[in-house]
Coordinates of C-alpha atoms in Angstrom, one line a residue:
M64 CA -17.0 -10.4 42.5
Q65 CA -18.2 -8.9 39.3
Q66 CA -15.7 -8.2 36.6
A67 CA -15.6 -4.3 35.5
A68 CA -16.9 -3.8 32.1
A69 CA -14.2 -3.6 29.6
P70 CA -13.3 -0.1 28.3
K71 CA -14.9 0.3 24.4
V72 CA -12.6 2.2 22.0
S73 CA -14.0 3.5 18.7
F74 CA -11.3 3.7 15.8
V75 CA -11.1 5.2 12.3
S76 CA -8.5 4.6 9.7
L77 CA -7.8 6.8 6.8
G78 CA -5.1 6.8 4.7
C79 CA -2.6 4.6 3.2
P80 CA -1.7 0.9 3.9
K81 CA 1.3 2.4 5.8
A82 CA -1.4 4.1 8.0
L83 CA -3.5 0.7 8.5
V84 CA -0.1 -0.9 9.9
D85 CA 0.2 2.0 12.1
S86 CA -3.5 1.4 13.2
E87 CA -3.2 -2.3 13.4
R88 CA -0.2 -1.9 16.1
I89 CA -2.0 0.4 18.1
I90 CA -5.4 -1.9 18.0
T91 CA -3.1 -4.7 18.9
R92 CA -2.1 -2.9 21.9
L93 CA -5.3 -1.8 23.2
R94 CA -6.2 -5.3 22.9
A95 CA -3.9 -6.8 24.4
E96 CA -4.6 -4.2 27.6
G97 CA -8.1 -4.9 27.6
Y98 CA -9.6 -2.6 26.1
E99 CA -12.5 -3.9 23.4
L100 CA -13.1 -2.3 20.1
A101 CA -16.9 -0.7 19.2
R102 CA -18.3 -0.6 16.1
K103 CA -20.1 2.9 16.8
H104 CA -18.4 6.3 18.1
D105 CA -22.1 6.8 20.1
G106 CA -21.5 3.7 22.4
A107 CA -17.8 3.9 22.6
D108 CA -16.1 5.2 25.7
L109 CA -13.9 7.1 23.2
V110 CA -12.7 7.3 19.7
I111 CA -9.5 7.4 17.7
V112 CA -9.0 8.9 14.6
N113 CA -5.8 8.1 12.8
T114 CA -5.6 10.7 10.0
C115 CA -4.0 11.3 6.5
G116 CA -2.3 14.7 5.6
F117 CA -0.8 13.7 2.1
L118 CA -3.4 16.0 0.2
D119 CA -5.7 18.5 1.2
S120 CA -8.7 16.5 0.1
A121 CA -7.0 14.0 2.6
K122 CA -6.9 16.2 5.3
Q123 CA -10.6 17.4 4.4
E124 CA -11.6 13.9 4.9
S125 CA -9.3 13.8 8.5
L126 CA -11.1 16.8 9.6
G127 CA -14.5 15.5 8.5
A128 CA -13.8 12.3 10.2
I129 CA -12.7 14.1 13.3
G130 CA -15.7 16.3 13.3
E131 CA -18.0 13.4 13.3
A132 CA -16.3 11.6 16.5
M133 CA -16.7 14.5 18.2
A134 CA -20.6 15.3 17.5
E135 CA -21.7 11.5 18.3
N136 CA -19.1 10.9 21.1
G137 CA -16.9 14.1 22.1
K138 CA -13.7 12.2 23.4
V139 CA -11.4 12.0 20.7
I140 CA -7.7 11.1 20.2
V141 CA -6.3 12.3 16.8
T142 CA -3.2 10.4 15.8
G143 CA -1.6 10.0 12.0
C144 CA 0.2 12.4 9.5
M145 CA -2.5 15.1 9.5
G146 CA -1.1 15.0 13.5
A147 CA 2.3 16.2 12.7
E148 CA 1.0 19.6 12.0
P149 CA -1.5 20.0 14.5
E150 CA -2.3 23.7 14.1
Q151 CA -5.2 23.0 11.6
I152 CA -6.7 20.2 13.5
E153 CA -6.1 22.3 16.9
A154 CA -8.0 25.4 15.2
A155 CA -11.1 23.5 13.8
Y156 CA -11.8 21.6 17.3
P157 CA -10.0 22.8 20.3
G158 CA -11.5 19.9 22.3
V159 CA -9.7 17.1 21.2
L160 CA -8.0 15.1 23.9
S161 CA -4.6 14.6 22.2
I162 CA -3.1 15.2 18.9
S163 CA 0.4 13.1 17.8
G164 CA 1.9 12.4 14.7
P165 CA 2.4 9.3 13.0
Q166 CA 3.9 6.3 14.5
Q167 CA 3.6 7.8 17.5
Y168 CA 2.5 4.9 19.3
E169 CA 3.1 5.0 23.1
S170 CA 1.9 8.8 22.6
V171 CA -1.8 7.3 21.8
L172 CA -1.7 4.8 24.3
D173 CA -0.7 7.3 27.0
A174 CA -3.6 9.5 26.0
V175 CA -5.8 6.5 26.1
H176 CA -4.7 5.4 29.4
R177 CA -5.2 9.1 30.9
A178 CA -9.2 9.4 29.5
L179 CA -10.0 6.0 30.0
P180 CA -7.7 3.5 32.4
P181 CA -7.8 -0.1 31.2
V182 CA -9.4 -2.9 33.1
H183 CA -6.9 -5.4 34.0
N184 CA -8.2 -9.0 34.1
P185 CA -5.3 -11.6 34.2
H186 CA -7.1 -14.4 33.2
I187 CA -8.1 -13.6 29.5
D188 CA -5.0 -13.5 26.9
L189 CA -7.1 -11.1 24.2
V190 CA -4.7 -11.1 21.5
P191 CA -3.2 -13.9 19.3
P192 CA 0.7 -13.8 18.9
Q193 CA 0.6 -12.6 15.6
G194 CA -1.5 -9.1 16.3
I195 CA -4.8 -8.0 15.3
K196 CA -5.1 -7.4 11.6
L197 CA -7.2 -4.9 9.9
T198 CA -7.0 -6.8 6.4
P199 CA -8.5 -9.8 6.1
R200 CA -7.1 -13.1 7.4
H201 CA -5.5 -14.3 4.1
Y202 CA -3.5 -11.3 3.4
A203 CA -1.4 -8.6 5.3
Y204 CA 0.8 -5.6 4.7
L205 CA 4.5 -5.9 5.7
K206 CA 5.9 -2.4 7.0
I207 CA 9.8 -3.0 6.5
S208 CA 10.6 0.6 6.9
E209 CA 9.5 4.0 8.0
G210 CA 10.0 7.5 6.5
C211 CA 11.7 8.4 3.2
N212 CA 15.1 10.0 2.0
N213 CA 13.9 11.1 -1.2
R214 CA 12.7 15.0 -1.4
C215 CA 9.7 15.0 -4.2
S216 CA 9.1 18.0 -4.8
F217 CA 5.5 17.4 -4.6
C218 CA 5.2 15.7 -1.1
I219 CA 5.7 16.3 2.5
I220 CA 5.6 13.0 3.8
P221 CA 9.4 13.1 5.0
K222 CA 8.5 15.9 6.7
L223 CA 5.5 14.0 8.3
R224 CA 7.1 10.6 8.8
G225 CA 10.9 11.7 8.7
D226 CA 13.6 10.2 7.2
L227 CA 14.3 6.4 5.9
V228 CA 14.6 4.1 9.0
S229 CA 14.4 0.4 7.9
R230 CA 13.8 -2.4 10.0
P231 CA 16.3 -5.3 10.7
A232 CA 15.7 -8.2 8.8
N233 CA 15.3 -10.9 11.0
D234 CA 12.5 -8.3 12.5
V235 CA 10.7 -8.0 9.4
L236 CA 11.1 -12.0 9.0
R237 CA 9.9 -12.7 12.0
E238 CA 6.6 -11.0 12.0
A239 CA 6.3 -12.5 8.2
E240 CA 6.7 -16.1 9.8
K241 CA 4.1 -15.4 12.5
L242 CA 1.9 -14.1 9.8
V243 CA 1.9 -17.1 7.5
S244 CA 1.6 -19.5 10.6
A245 CA -1.7 -17.6 11.4
G246 CA -3.1 -17.9 8.0
V247 CA -1.9 -15.6 5.8
K248 CA -1.1 -16.9 2.3
E249 CA -0.3 -13.3 0.6
L250 CA 2.4 -10.6 1.9
L251 CA 2.1 -7.4 0.6
V252 CA 5.6 -5.6 1.2
I253 CA 5.1 -2.1 1.7
S254 CA 7.3 1.4 3.2
Q255 CA 7.6 4.8 1.2
D256 CA 10.5 3.6 -0.8
T257 CA 10.6 -0.3 -0.4
S258 CA 13.8 -0.8 -2.6
A259 CA 15.8 1.8 -0.5
Y260 CA 15.2 -0.6 2.3
G261 CA 18.2 -1.1 4.5
V262 CA 20.2 1.8 2.9
D263 CA 20.2 3.6 6.3
I264 CA 21.8 0.8 8.3
K265 CA 24.3 0.1 5.5
Y266 CA 22.2 -3.5 4.9
A267 CA 23.5 -4.4 8.4
A268 CA 23.1 -8.2 8.4
S269 CA 21.0 -9.4 11.2
P270 CA 20.6 -13.4 12.1
W271 CA 18.0 -15.0 11.4
K272 CA 17.4 -18.9 11.8
D273 CA 21.2 -20.7 10.8
R274 CA 22.5 -17.8 9.0
E275 CA 22.6 -14.1 8.3
V276 CA 20.7 -12.0 6.4
R277 CA 21.2 -8.6 4.8
A278 CA 18.9 -5.7 5.1
K279 CA 18.7 -5.1 1.4
F280 CA 15.9 -5.6 -1.1
F281 CA 16.7 -8.3 -2.9
D282 CA 18.1 -10.6 0.4
L283 CA 14.9 -9.7 2.1
A284 CA 12.5 -10.4 -1.0
R285 CA 14.7 -13.7 -1.3
E286 CA 13.9 -14.8 2.4
L287 CA 10.3 -13.8 1.8
G288 CA 10.1 -15.9 -0.8
E289 CA 10.4 -19.1 1.3
F290 CA 7.4 -19.1 3.5
G291 CA 5.6 -20.2 0.8
A292 CA 3.1 -17.1 0.5
W293 CA 2.3 -14.8 -2.3
V294 CA 5.1 -12.2 -2.0
R295 CA 3.9 -8.9 -3.8
L296 CA 6.4 -5.8 -4.0
Q297 CA 4.9 -2.5 -3.6
Y298 CA 5.9 1.0 -4.1
V299 CA 9.3 0.2 -5.4
Y300 CA 11.5 3.2 -6.9
P301 CA 13.0 1.9 -10.1
Y302 CA 17.0 2.1 -8.9
P303 CA 19.1 -0.5 -10.7
H304 CA 19.6 -3.1 -8.1
V305 CA 15.4 -3.6 -8.7
D306 CA 16.7 -5.7 -11.9
E307 CA 18.1 -8.4 -9.7
V308 CA 14.6 -9.2 -8.1
I309 CA 13.2 -9.9 -11.3
G310 CA 15.0 -13.2 -11.3
L311 CA 13.1 -14.2 -7.9
M312 CA 9.9 -13.7 -10.3
T313 CA 11.3 -16.0 -12.6
Q314 CA 11.9 -18.7 -9.8
G315 CA 8.1 -18.3 -8.3
K316 CA 9.8 -16.9 -5.1
V317 CA 7.7 -13.1 -5.2
L318 CA 4.7 -12.8 -7.3
P319 CA 5.6 -11.4 -11.2
Y320 CA 4.3 -7.9 -9.9
L321 CA 5.7 -4.3 -9.8
D322 CA 4.2 -1.6 -8.3
I323 CA 6.4 1.4 -9.1
P324 CA 5.2 5.1 -8.5
F325 CA 6.9 6.4 -11.7
Q326 CA 4.5 10.0 -11.6
H327 CA 5.6 10.8 -15.1
A328 CA 7.8 10.0 -18.0
S329 CA 8.9 13.7 -19.7
P330 CA 12.3 14.4 -18.5
E331 CA 11.4 18.4 -18.2
V332 CA 8.6 17.4 -15.3
L333 CA 10.2 14.4 -13.5
K334 CA 13.2 17.2 -13.3
A335 CA 11.2 19.5 -11.7
M336 CA 9.3 16.6 -9.8
K337 CA 13.0 15.9 -8.1
R338 CA 12.2 11.9 -8.6
P339 CA 14.9 9.6 -7.5
A340 CA 16.3 7.0 -9.8
A341 CA 17.5 7.5 -13.0
Q342 CA 14.3 7.2 -15.5
D343 CA 15.7 7.9 -18.9
K344 CA 16.7 4.2 -19.9
T345 CA 13.4 3.0 -18.1
L346 CA 11.6 1.9 -21.5
A347 CA 14.5 -0.3 -22.0
R348 CA 14.1 -1.7 -18.7
I349 CA 10.9 -2.8 -18.9
K350 CA 11.7 -4.4 -22.0
Q351 CA 14.4 -6.5 -20.4
W352 CA 12.1 -7.3 -17.4
R353 CA 9.4 -8.5 -19.8
E354 CA 11.8 -10.9 -21.7
E355 CA 13.3 -12.0 -18.9
C356 CA 9.6 -12.4 -17.0
P357 CA 7.0 -12.4 -19.6
E358 CA 4.1 -12.7 -17.1
L359 CA 5.3 -9.7 -15.1
T360 CA 2.8 -7.0 -14.1
L361 CA 3.5 -3.7 -13.8
R362 CA 1.1 -1.3 -11.9
S363 CA 1.9 2.4 -11.5
T364 CA 0.7 6.2 -10.7
F365 CA 0.9 9.2 -12.5
I366 CA 0.3 13.1 -11.6
V367 CA -1.4 15.0 -14.5
G368 CA -1.3 19.2 -14.4
F369 CA 1.8 19.0 -12.7
P370 CA 2.8 23.0 -12.3
G371 CA 4.5 23.9 -15.5
E372 CA 3.4 20.9 -17.6
T373 CA 3.1 21.6 -21.1
D374 CA 0.8 19.8 -23.7
S375 CA 4.2 18.3 -25.3
D376 CA 5.0 17.2 -22.1
F377 CA 1.7 15.4 -21.5
A378 CA 2.1 13.8 -25.1
Y379 CA 5.4 12.2 -24.3
L380 CA 3.6 10.8 -21.5
L381 CA 0.7 9.4 -23.3
D382 CA 3.5 8.1 -26.0
W383 CA 5.6 6.6 -23.2
L384 CA 2.4 4.9 -21.3
E385 CA 1.3 3.3 -24.8
E386 CA 5.2 1.7 -25.4
A387 CA 5.8 0.7 -22.1
E388 CA 2.4 -1.2 -21.8
I389 CA 1.9 0.1 -18.1
D390 CA -1.0 -2.8 -16.9
R391 CA -2.3 -1.3 -13.6
V392 CA -2.3 2.8 -13.4
G393 CA -3.9 5.3 -11.2
C394 CA -3.7 8.8 -11.5
F395 CA -3.9 12.1 -10.1
K396 CA -4.7 15.4 -10.7
Y397 CA -1.6 17.4 -9.3
E398 CA -2.7 19.1 -5.8
P399 CA -0.6 21.8 -4.3
V400 CA -0.1 20.7 -0.9
A401 CA 1.3 23.0 2.0
G402 CA 4.7 22.7 2.6
A403 CA 5.6 21.5 -0.8
S404 CA 8.5 22.6 -2.4
S405 CA 6.5 22.7 -6.0
N406 CA 4.3 25.0 -4.6
A407 CA 7.0 27.7 -5.6
I408 CA 7.2 26.6 -9.4
G409 CA 4.9 28.8 -10.4
N410 CA 2.9 28.0 -14.2
A411 CA 0.0 26.5 -12.5
V412 CA -1.8 24.0 -15.0
P413 CA -5.8 25.5 -15.3
D414 CA -8.0 22.9 -13.2
E415 CA -9.8 22.2 -16.6
V416 CA -6.6 21.6 -18.4
K417 CA -5.6 19.0 -15.6
Q418 CA -9.3 17.3 -15.7
D419 CA -8.8 17.0 -19.6
R420 CA -5.5 15.7 -19.2
W421 CA -6.5 13.0 -17.1
N422 CA -9.7 11.9 -18.9
A423 CA -7.3 11.6 -21.7
L424 CA -4.8 9.4 -19.4
M425 CA -7.5 7.2 -18.1
A426 CA -9.0 6.8 -21.7
R427 CA -5.8 5.9 -23.1
Q428 CA -5.0 3.4 -20.0
Q429 CA -8.4 1.7 -20.5
T430 CA -7.4 0.7 -24.0
I431 CA -4.2 -0.7 -22.9
S432 CA -5.6 -2.7 -19.8
T433 CA -8.4 -4.0 -22.5
R434 CA -5.4 -5.3 -24.3
R435 CA -3.5 -6.5 -22.0
L436 CA -6.3 -8.4 -20.2
K437 CA -7.4 -10.1 -23.5
R438 CA -4.2 -11.8 -23.8
K439 CA -4.9 -13.7 -20.7
V440 CA -8.4 -15.4 -22.1
G441 CA -8.5 -19.1 -22.5
T442 CA -5.2 -18.9 -20.3
R443 CA -5.2 -20.6 -16.4
Q444 CA -4.6 -18.3 -13.4
Q445 CA -3.9 -19.1 -9.9
V446 CA -6.7 -16.9 -7.9
I447 CA -6.8 -16.0 -4.2
I448 CA -10.6 -15.9 -3.1
D449 CA -11.8 -12.6 -1.2
E450 CA -15.4 -12.6 -0.9
V451 CA -18.1 -15.9 -1.6
G452 CA -21.1 -15.1 -3.4
P453 CA -24.0 -17.8 -4.1
T454 CA -22.8 -18.3 -7.7
V455 CA -19.7 -16.1 -8.5
S456 CA -17.1 -15.7 -6.0
K457 CA -14.5 -12.6 -6.5
G458 CA -10.7 -13.0 -6.3
R459 CA -7.7 -11.6 -7.6
S460 CA -4.7 -13.1 -9.8
K461 CA -1.2 -12.8 -9.4
A462 CA -1.4 -9.4 -11.4
D463 CA -3.7 -8.3 -8.7
A464 CA -3.3 -6.2 -5.4
P465 CA -6.2 -5.5 -3.0
D466 CA -8.1 -2.8 -3.3
I467 CA -6.3 -1.1 -6.5
D468 CA -6.3 -3.2 -8.9
G469 CA -8.6 -5.4 -10.7
A470 CA -10.4 -8.6 -10.0
V471 CA -11.4 -12.2 -11.3
Y472 CA -14.8 -13.0 -11.0
L473 CA -15.2 -17.0 -10.7
S474 CA -18.2 -19.3 -10.8
S475 CA -17.2 -22.5 -9.1
R476 CA -19.1 -26.4 -9.0
R477 CA -18.0 -26.6 -5.2
P478 CA -18.4 -23.8 -2.6
L479 CA -15.3 -21.9 -2.4
R480 CA -13.4 -20.5 0.9
V481 CA -12.1 -16.9 1.7
G482 CA -8.5 -17.3 1.1
E483 CA -8.3 -20.4 -0.7
I484 CA -6.2 -20.3 -3.9
V485 CA -7.5 -22.1 -7.3
T486 CA -6.7 -22.2 -10.3
A487 CA -9.3 -20.9 -12.8
K488 CA -9.8 -20.8 -16.5
I489 CA -10.4 -17.1 -17.7
E490 CA -12.9 -17.1 -20.5
R491 CA -13.5 -13.7 -20.9
A492 CA -11.9 -10.1 -19.9
D493 CA -13.1 -6.5 -19.7
Q494 CA -11.6 -3.2 -19.1
Y495 CA -10.1 -3.8 -15.7
D496 CA -11.1 -7.6 -14.4
L497 CA -11.2 -11.1 -15.6
H498 CA -13.9 -13.5 -15.9
G499 CA -14.1 -17.5 -15.6
S500 CA -14.2 -20.5 -13.7
V501 CA -12.3 -22.5 -11.2
A502 CA -10.8 -25.4 -13.1
G503 CA -8.8 -26.8 -10.4
F504 CA -7.9 -26.7 -6.5

């Protein structure tokens, strides 16, 4: 008897790493049910678009992706953050098969089943035990919670994704263990507010191996450090208990890297943004962290042109940046987002002023980054290899998260393998990247 052809699904994943994790979960389920992934829309039986709805520009990109899928295929299922407020999608593309919000895996699968029933072949196990990953084999995002309890005035993520819902610690650790045993060398710990992990479940302990592990930022980080992989902490708000994790960095349990979205430094702007965590003592704490862990790398994001931001607020931010010496910086020009309370503030900053401030901040940051990286010339750094070239390979040091930070370009006497961790001698630095040669394996 001839086996029926497996139904083919084309998949578009937009937005942040948290959305990527949602995509991986949907794809894992689909592959388990015998669906195949198609590389092109026109060869597929249907298309799933996982949207981003954080900023208006992201919504436009999402609508563009849906339009492309409709034109090339015609059978389209929409999910993700933009799906939480479906009116705009329905108005633009009334023919989409289904629209669901973020984390609504069952709704997506139900819609797929209705439009394209699975063909069951009991003799083939399509899914490895660690699931299907959209990142390269050597690193993986580990999402420890959904949603957020903060109410920052520029952000609608709590409206889209709801309040904080933390996973039990043993659930996270089980996933991490599977990933590491499948060859993952680096775990990127993510959520909307990573350092608030467990507050919603009162830090409840759960059984793991021969002990109980609390659902607490420090406890989870300590346990993840036992797997022997690089552990990178991202989206960390600077609550006081973050200080405890610096000790895990000096012990080599987690990477000496913190991604803290400060967003601004001026007390007035931070107040208008309704940012959580006391940020008035931040400079003193950064100094203390660096004294305790000199190799600490700090990455952050900032918003310029927030409503009411004055020239003196912006000057304050530049001075703060100089003193804090943040290693890696992403900067966004403020965009009003439908549904955000910051829209009611007034005192909008003109677009050309936003652009000037963005240029000034990035120029200042380039100087800081160049200065920080120059200090690494002559040192030896561990580097994880992401891409192998004929003469030069590209990797990342412990100071570099994938896709958002710099890279290390290495020459080597022997061929390197993707996912390999090597010791590199750093020979020169430019504004964002390091260059060197492999000194040990």
